[in-house]
mmCIF file of C-alpha atoms in Angstrom:
data_model
loop_
_atom_site.group_PDB
_atom_site.id
_atom_site.type_symbol
_atom_site.label_atom_id
_atom_site.label_comp_id
_atom_site.label_asym_id
_atom_site.label_seq_id
_atom_site.Cartn_x
_atom_site.Cartn_y
_atom_site.Cartn_z
ATOM 1 C CA MET A 1 -6.758 17.716 11.286
ATOM 2 C CA THR A 2 -5.918 15.680 14.375
ATOM 3 C CA ARG A 3 -6.081 11.944 14.282
ATOM 4 C CA ASP A 4 -9.689 12.031 16.152
ATOM 5 C CA GLU A 5 -11.060 14.102 13.003
ATOM 6 C CA MET A 6 -9.477 11.889 10.697
ATOM 7 C CA ILE A 7 -11.199 8.778 12.577
ATOM 8 C CA LYS A 8 -14.348 10.423 12.483
ATOM 9 C CA ARG A 9 -14.330 11.139 8.917
ATOM 10 C CA LEU A 10 -12.777 7.881 7.733
ATOM 11 C CA LYS A 11 -15.512 5.616 9.858
ATOM 12 C CA LYS A 12 -18.155 7.963 7.815
ATOM 13 C CA LYS A 13 -16.568 6.760 4.474
ATOM 14 C CA LEU A 14 -15.236 3.324 4.643
ATOM 15 C CA THR A 15 -17.202 0.046 5.706
ATOM 16 C CA ASP A 16 -16.472 -1.331 9.141
ATOM 17 C CA LYS A 17 -14.457 -3.896 7.776
ATOM 18 C CA ARG A 18 -12.104 -1.104 5.783
ATOM 19 C CA PHE A 19 -11.932 0.627 8.432
ATOM 20 C CA VAL A 20 -10.969 -2.015 10.946
ATOM 21 C CA HIS A 21 -8.210 -2.858 8.288
ATOM 22 C CA SER A 22 -6.890 0.992 8.068
ATOM 23 C CA ILE A 23 -6.559 0.916 12.088
ATOM 24 C CA GLY A 24 -4.571 -2.365 11.815
ATOM 25 C CA VAL A 25 -1.977 -1.319 8.965
ATOM 26 C CA GLU A 26 -1.890 2.385 11.149
ATOM 27 C CA TYR A 27 -0.613 0.191 14.131
ATOM 28 C CA THR A 28 1.522 -2.104 11.724
ATOM 29 C CA ALA A 29 3.289 0.811 10.239
ATOM 30 C CA ALA A 30 4.123 2.109 13.692
ATOM 31 C CA ASN A 31 6.071 -0.847 14.581
ATOM 32 C CA LEU A 32 7.596 -1.156 11.616
ATOM 33 C CA ALA A 33 8.861 2.291 11.632
ATOM 34 C CA TYR A 34 10.410 1.816 15.390
ATOM 35 C CA VAL A 35 12.225 -1.111 13.782
ATOM 36 C CA TYR A 36 13.413 0.522 10.818
ATOM 37 C CA GLY A 37 14.161 4.006 12.201
ATOM 38 C CA ALA A 38 11.202 5.632 10.117
ATOM 39 C CA ASP A 39 8.960 8.441 10.869
ATOM 40 C CA VAL A 40 6.756 6.750 13.236
ATOM 41 C CA ARG A 41 4.013 9.798 13.083
ATOM 42 C CA LYS A 42 4.005 9.705 9.349
ATOM 43 C CA ALA A 43 4.009 6.097 9.232
ATOM 44 C CA ARG A 44 0.631 6.157 11.259
ATOM 45 C CA ILE A 45 -0.636 8.911 9.226
ATOM 46 C CA ALA A 46 0.033 7.234 5.739
ATOM 47 C CA GLY A 47 -1.484 3.667 7.438
ATOM 48 C CA LEU A 48 -4.807 5.477 8.401
ATOM 49 C CA LEU A 49 -5.295 7.094 5.764
ATOM 50 C CA HIS A 50 -4.020 4.447 2.840
ATOM 51 C CA ASP A 51 -7.438 3.528 2.228
ATOM 52 C CA CYS A 52 -9.350 6.828 2.465
ATOM 53 C CA ALA A 53 -10.697 6.246 -1.480
ATOM 54 C CA LYS A 54 -10.988 2.248 -1.166
ATOM 55 C CA CYS A 55 -15.044 2.471 -0.763
ATOM 56 C CA ILE A 56 -15.964 4.642 -3.563
ATOM 57 C CA PRO A 57 -17.693 2.731 -5.759
ATOM 58 C CA THR A 58 -15.494 0.981 -8.998
ATOM 59 C CA GLU A 59 -17.125 2.869 -11.851
ATOM 60 C CA GLU A 60 -16.573 6.285 -9.781
ATOM 61 C CA LYS A 61 -13.049 5.670 -9.256
ATOM 62 C CA LEU A 62 -12.138 6.244 -12.983
ATOM 63 C CA LYS A 63 -14.795 9.423 -13.327
ATOM 64 C CA LYS A 64 -12.984 11.145 -10.098
ATOM 65 C CA CYS A 65 -9.383 10.796 -11.572
ATOM 66 C CA ILE A 66 -10.437 12.263 -15.129
ATOM 67 C CA LYS A 67 -12.392 15.098 -13.486
ATOM 68 C CA ASN A 68 -9.486 15.821 -11.100
ATOM 69 C CA GLY A 69 -6.397 15.272 -13.266
ATOM 70 C CA ILE A 70 -4.839 12.596 -11.919
ATOM 71 C CA PRO A 71 -3.069 10.165 -14.440
ATOM 72 C CA TYR A 72 -3.665 6.580 -14.774
ATOM 73 C CA SER A 73 -2.298 3.515 -16.765
ATOM 74 C CA PRO A 74 -4.133 1.738 -19.104
ATOM 75 C CA SER A 75 -4.111 -1.316 -16.539
ATOM 76 C CA GLU A 76 -5.745 1.179 -13.812
ATOM 77 C CA GLU A 77 -8.249 2.075 -16.796
ATOM 78 C CA ALA A 78 -8.945 -1.731 -17.143
ATOM 79 C CA ASN A 79 -9.284 -2.073 -13.466
ATOM 80 C CA PRO A 80 -10.054 1.206 -12.032
ATOM 81 C CA ASP A 81 -10.062 -0.713 -8.300
ATOM 82 C CA LEU A 82 -6.414 0.147 -8.557
ATOM 83 C CA LEU A 83 -6.520 3.835 -8.773
ATOM 84 C CA HIS A 84 -7.941 4.268 -4.894
ATOM 85 C CA GLY A 85 -4.162 4.540 -4.094
ATOM 86 C CA LYS A 86 -3.535 7.619 -6.500
ATOM 87 C CA LEU A 87 -7.196 9.122 -5.619
ATOM 88 C CA GLY A 88 -6.493 7.905 -1.762
ATOM 89 C CA ALA A 89 -3.193 10.488 -1.791
ATOM 90 C CA PHE A 90 -5.186 13.242 -3.854
ATOM 91 C CA TYR A 91 -8.247 12.577 -0.870
ATOM 92 C CA ALA A 92 -5.073 12.837 1.700
ATOM 93 C CA LYS A 93 -4.532 16.113 0.658
ATOM 94 C CA GLU A 94 -7.770 17.555 -0.154
ATOM 95 C CA LYS A 95 -10.512 15.974 2.708
ATOM 96 C CA TYR A 96 -7.903 15.259 5.396
ATOM 97 C CA GLU A 97 -5.170 18.203 5.200
ATOM 98 C CA ILE A 98 -2.241 16.165 4.455
ATOM 99 C CA ASP A 99 0.521 18.138 2.128
ATOM 100 C CA ASP A 100 3.535 15.979 3.455
ATOM 101 C CA PRO A 101 5.139 14.306 0.031
ATOM 102 C CA ASP A 102 6.326 11.209 2.165
ATOM 103 C CA ILE A 103 3.133 10.354 3.431
ATOM 104 C CA LEU A 104 1.078 11.041 -0.093
ATOM 105 C CA SER A 105 3.627 9.194 -1.934
ATOM 106 C CA ALA A 106 3.376 5.979 0.503
ATOM 107 C CA ILE A 107 -0.383 6.251 -0.058
ATOM 108 C CA THR A 108 -0.268 6.588 -3.615
ATOM 109 C CA TRP A 109 1.883 3.213 -4.004
ATOM 110 C CA HIS A 110 1.028 1.323 -1.532
ATOM 111 C CA THR A 111 -1.234 -1.261 -3.573
ATOM 112 C CA THR A 112 1.248 -1.939 -6.416
ATOM 113 C CA GLY A 113 4.612 -1.029 -4.907
ATOM 114 C CA ARG A 114 6.998 1.178 -7.285
ATOM 115 C CA PRO A 115 11.085 0.847 -8.516
ATOM 116 C CA GLY A 116 12.813 2.803 -5.659
ATOM 117 C CA MET A 117 10.417 3.146 -2.885
ATOM 118 C CA THR A 118 11.233 5.109 -0.083
ATOM 119 C CA LEU A 119 11.400 3.554 3.365
ATOM 120 C CA LEU A 120 7.987 5.091 4.154
ATOM 121 C CA ASP A 121 6.654 3.505 0.827
ATOM 122 C CA LYS A 122 7.831 0.134 1.610
ATOM 123 C CA ILE A 123 6.450 0.311 5.215
ATOM 124 C CA ILE A 124 2.808 1.274 4.245
ATOM 125 C CA PHE A 125 3.286 -1.526 1.634
ATOM 126 C CA VAL A 126 4.256 -4.323 3.746
ATOM 127 C CA ALA A 127 1.761 -3.334 6.445
ATOM 128 C CA ASP A 128 -1.162 -3.317 4.388
ATOM 129 C CA TYR A 129 -0.323 -6.992 3.720
ATOM 130 C CA ILE A 130 0.521 -8.136 7.054
ATOM 131 C CA GLU A 131 -1.644 -6.114 9.560
ATOM 132 C CA PRO A 132 -3.318 -8.286 12.264
ATOM 133 C CA ASN A 133 -6.755 -8.222 10.673
ATOM 134 C CA ARG A 134 -5.674 -9.614 7.425
ATOM 135 C CA ARG A 135 -7.284 -12.866 6.549
ATOM 136 C CA MET A 136 -4.617 -15.872 6.048
ATOM 137 C CA ILE A 137 -3.014 -15.858 2.738
ATOM 138 C CA LYS A 138 -0.137 -18.137 1.410
ATOM 139 C CA GLU A 139 3.210 -17.877 3.764
ATOM 140 C CA LEU A 140 1.570 -14.969 5.749
ATOM 141 C CA PRO A 141 3.117 -16.166 8.998
ATOM 142 C CA GLU A 142 6.681 -16.512 7.115
ATOM 143 C CA ILE A 143 5.979 -13.046 5.197
ATOM 144 C CA ARG A 144 5.095 -11.123 8.762
ATOM 145 C CA LYS A 145 8.751 -12.645 10.002
ATOM 146 C CA GLU A 146 10.385 -11.470 7.051
ATOM 147 C CA ALA A 147 8.862 -7.567 7.181
ATOM 148 C CA PHE A 148 10.570 -7.079 10.559
ATOM 149 C CA GLN A 149 14.116 -8.885 9.744
ATOM 150 C CA ASP A 150 14.615 -7.583 5.963
ATOM 151 C CA ILE A 151 11.933 -5.412 4.580
ATOM 152 C CA ASP A 152 13.600 -5.828 1.028
ATOM 153 C CA LYS A 153 13.330 -9.589 0.884
ATOM 154 C CA CYS A 154 9.593 -8.995 2.345
ATOM 155 C CA ILE A 155 8.746 -6.947 -0.213
ATOM 156 C CA ILE A 156 10.337 -9.136 -3.202
ATOM 157 C CA HIS A 157 7.973 -12.086 -1.097
ATOM 158 C CA ILE A 158 4.674 -10.291 -1.621
ATOM 159 C CA LEU A 159 4.950 -8.759 -5.203
ATOM 160 C CA LYS A 160 5.905 -12.812 -5.893
ATOM 161 C CA ASN A 161 2.796 -14.182 -4.208
ATOM 162 C CA THR A 162 0.608 -11.148 -5.726
ATOM 163 C CA LEU A 163 1.962 -11.730 -9.146
ATOM 164 C CA GLU A 164 1.280 -15.688 -8.902
ATOM 165 C CA TYR A 165 -2.120 -15.048 -7.151
ATOM 166 C CA LEU A 166 -3.061 -12.605 -10.470
ATOM 167 C CA LYS A 167 -1.650 -15.202 -12.814
ATOM 168 C CA ASP A 168 -3.644 -18.486 -11.272
ATOM 169 C CA LYS A 169 -7.118 -16.335 -11.370
ATOM 170 C CA ASP A 170 -6.077 -14.974 -15.000
ATOM 171 C CA PHE A 171 -6.743 -11.190 -13.848
ATOM 172 C CA ALA A 172 -4.795 -8.281 -15.151
ATOM 173 C CA ILE A 173 -1.406 -7.627 -14.041
ATOM 174 C CA ASP A 174 -0.372 -3.952 -13.441
ATOM 175 C CA GLU A 175 2.717 -3.485 -15.178
ATOM 176 C CA THR A 176 4.205 -1.180 -11.999
ATOM 177 C CA THR A 177 3.656 -4.111 -10.191
ATOM 178 C CA GLU A 178 5.489 -6.354 -12.101
ATOM 179 C CA GLU A 179 8.419 -3.588 -12.688
ATOM 180 C CA THR A 180 8.684 -3.566 -8.830
ATOM 181 C CA TYR A 181 9.506 -7.450 -8.655
ATOM 182 C CA TYR A 182 11.954 -7.274 -10.952
ATOM 183 C CA PHE A 183 13.452 -3.863 -9.611
ATOM 184 C CA TYR A 184 13.916 -5.404 -6.030
ATOM 185 C CA VAL A 185 14.890 -8.989 -7.394
ATOM 186 C CA ASP A 186 17.463 -6.988 -8.896
ATOM 187 C CA SER A 187 18.634 -4.917 -6.417
ATOM 188 C CA LYS A 188 18.739 -8.272 -3.946
ATOM 189 C CA VAL A 189 20.839 -9.946 -6.481
ATOM 190 C CA MET A 190 23.165 -6.992 -6.728
ATOM 191 C CA GLU A 191 23.686 -6.890 -2.922
ATOM 192 C CA GLU A 192 24.568 -10.221 -2.616
ATOM 193 C CA ILE A 193 27.086 -10.342 -5.426
ATOM 194 C CA SER A 194 28.818 -7.066 -3.677
ATOM 195 C CA GLU A 195 28.958 -9.304 -0.125
ATOM 196 C CA PHE A 196 31.250 -11.363 -1.826
#
């Protein structure tokens, strides 16, 4: 499927705001891919399609996962909006003819992250947070700068802010988000120790 065909289909499935966000993530992911030496084409496709299941009504997301055998965690069952990454990867394959496992992985994990992310996973996770249309959130200018200097440091910063926000609002915290945060904090500490 060509990009133009993907765009045409996405426009029908997403709100205008979500579509503009997706174009912004595609653009940002391409830039990050250039900086870090990742596959720009894969980054663009994953960025464009990362939210392809976002606008499915909340109550439908869990039903669609059950129907299609997509596994989910207790926190995802409690907050089905978190399932749009996994469901998005399923739709990217079924509706947008994407069979590249790197792209599907990046779409799957773009919201929570995961321990041991691939470079493309990291790029889409970060691009989703920093794209130009994103409303101004805490420390965003600093995070945007970090994204192009040290992607792992940037991931830690994003996850720290996300966890603080969820705790402040008393929202449920997905265990994968917490595991990812501690994984990258520990990795960064080990990296700094090994430099001495």
